[in-house]
Structures are given as structure tokens and as C-alpha cells.
Amino acid sequence: MGADDVIDYTREDFADGARRYDLILDTAGRRPLSRLRRALTPRGTLVIVGGEGGGRWLQGTDRQLRALLLAPFVRQRLRVLMSAEREEDLRYCGELIEAGEVTPIVDRTYPLSEVPEAIRYLRGGHARGKVVITV
């Protein structure tokens, strides 16, 4: 897809100042905005994908909102990417899965009685696929 580098955040710290990047696509949701911005070139672009964590008022969108508020005042481009689920899209994904054209990656499965443990596992940030709750 044209990426020069893909970094495994569990093995190396891309924001250590050794390199600067034109684009950072942040899907992990654990690093502060200031640290991500320091890893960008002066006119680089940061895209924050999705929410991270819960939060009583902002439901995990606090970094996205801070990025949008800061964006007009900095040269770097700060963007967010949020998706909205539509019934027709979910139905289409289900059809692709049933046809064997898409295979979801499931890391772990928990019974409904172990939801707190599943949430602790997700918050640890090391899931390598979806965490499924069976009912």
C-alpha cells in the first residue's frame, strides 16, 4: 500500500526522536498527542483511528477532540477517523464471512460471565484480533 515503514509498537518506540514521519496512522490509542506530534515532520499528518478506552463523558474520544481543537493552531495536519456502523454494511460483511471470502481474526473468546476479565485483557492493549463474548 506504499508504506515505507510499518512499526510494531510493542517492539520499538517510534516516537523516540530518532526519526520523523510524514504520516502516522495511530490505531493503538495509547500515546499522548504531544508525543505523536514530536514524531511527525513539521508538516506531517497524524490520523487517529477510532476511540480508546471508555471515559464517563467522552466515551474514549478525548484525544480525537483535543486533536481537532489543536489542529487550527499547528502546521501539522491532525485528523481523526471514526466509523459509523450501517445495517447494510454489517449484512454485507456477514455475507463475505459466510462465503469464506473474509476471515475475522479472533484472539480470545470469553463467556458472558467473564466480561470483566475480557475488558481487562482489551485494556491491556495486546489483543491480536477481536475479543468475542459468547452468550
PDB file of C-alpha atoms in Angstrom, residues 29-77:
ATOM      1  CA  GLY A  29      -4.613   4.721  21.129  1.00  0.00           C
ATOM      2  CA  ARG A  30      -2.066   4.725  23.937  1.00  0.00           C
ATOM      3  CA  ARG A  31       0.351   7.550  23.173  1.00  0.00           C
ATOM      4  CA  PRO A  32      -0.290  11.188  24.095  1.00  0.00           C
ATOM      5  CA  LEU A  33      -0.864  13.680  21.279  1.00  0.00           C
ATOM      6  CA  SER A  34       2.273  15.604  22.206  1.00  0.00           C
ATOM      7  CA  ARG A  35       4.450  12.512  21.806  1.00  0.00           C
ATOM      8  CA  LEU A  36       2.869  11.603  18.475  1.00  0.00           C
ATOM      9  CA  ARG A  37       3.336  15.142  17.189  1.00  0.00           C
ATOM     10  CA  ARG A  38       7.044  15.096  18.152  1.00  0.00           C
ATOM     11  CA  ALA A  39       7.460  12.069  15.867  1.00  0.00           C
ATOM     12  CA  LEU A  40       5.946  13.953  12.912  1.00  0.00           C
ATOM     13  CA  THR A  41       7.766  16.140  10.411  1.00  0.00           C
ATOM     14  CA  PRO A  42       6.836  19.845  10.679  1.00  0.00           C
ATOM     15  CA  ARG A  43       4.099  19.400   8.061  1.00  0.00           C
ATOM     16  CA  GLY A  44       3.332  15.755   8.763  1.00  0.00           C
ATOM     17  CA  THR A  45      -0.108  14.236   9.221  1.00  0.00           C
ATOM     18  CA  LEU A  46      -1.424  12.381  12.250  1.00  0.00           C
ATOM     19  CA  VAL A  47      -4.554  10.281  11.821  1.00  0.00           C
ATOM     20  CA  ILE A  48      -6.126   8.918  14.985  1.00  0.00           C
ATOM     21  CA  VAL A  49      -8.296   5.905  14.208  1.00  0.00           C
ATOM     22  CA  GLY A  50     -11.252   5.174  16.448  1.00  0.00           C
ATOM     23  CA  GLY A  51     -11.636   5.705  20.158  1.00  0.00           C
ATOM     24  CA  GLU A  52      -9.558   4.435  23.003  1.00  0.00           C
ATOM     25  CA  GLY A  53     -10.863   3.375  26.335  1.00  0.00           C
ATOM     26  CA  GLY A  54     -14.144   4.332  27.914  1.00  0.00           C
ATOM     27  CA  GLY A  55     -14.481   7.606  29.691  1.00  0.00           C
ATOM     28  CA  ARG A  56     -17.523   8.846  31.512  1.00  0.00           C
ATOM     29  CA  TRP A  57     -18.270  11.849  29.324  1.00  0.00           C
ATOM     30  CA  LEU A  58     -16.378  11.497  26.072  1.00  0.00           C
ATOM     31  CA  GLN A  59     -16.559   7.709  25.646  1.00  0.00           C
ATOM     32  CA  GLY A  60     -12.926   7.415  24.542  1.00  0.00           C
ATOM     33  CA  THR A  61     -12.908  10.297  22.073  1.00  0.00           C
ATOM     34  CA  ASP A  62     -10.900  12.746  24.180  1.00  0.00           C
ATOM     35  CA  ARG A  63      -7.703  12.512  22.083  1.00  0.00           C
ATOM     36  CA  GLN A  64      -9.694  12.967  18.892  1.00  0.00           C
ATOM     37  CA  LEU A  65     -11.408  16.058  20.249  1.00  0.00           C
ATOM     38  CA  ARG A  66      -8.132  17.521  21.517  1.00  0.00           C
ATOM     39  CA  ALA A  67      -6.556  16.910  18.092  1.00  0.00           C
ATOM     40  CA  LEU A  68      -9.429  18.671  16.326  1.00  0.00           C
ATOM     41  CA  LEU A  69      -9.235  21.631  18.726  1.00  0.00           C
ATOM     42  CA  LEU A  70      -5.466  21.921  18.312  1.00  0.00           C
ATOM     43  CA  ALA A  71      -5.421  21.466  14.513  1.00  0.00           C
ATOM     44  CA  PRO A  72      -6.123  25.095  13.512  1.00  0.00           C
ATOM     45  CA  PHE A  73      -3.144  26.304  15.548  1.00  0.00           C
ATOM     46  CA  VAL A  74      -0.375  23.989  14.307  1.00  0.00           C
ATOM     47  CA  ARG A  75       1.265  23.375  10.917  1.00  0.00           C
ATOM     48  CA  GLN A  76       0.886  19.616  11.228  1.00  0.00           C
ATOM     49  CA  ARG A  77      -2.336  18.086   9.971  1.00  0.00           C
TER      50      ARG A  77
END
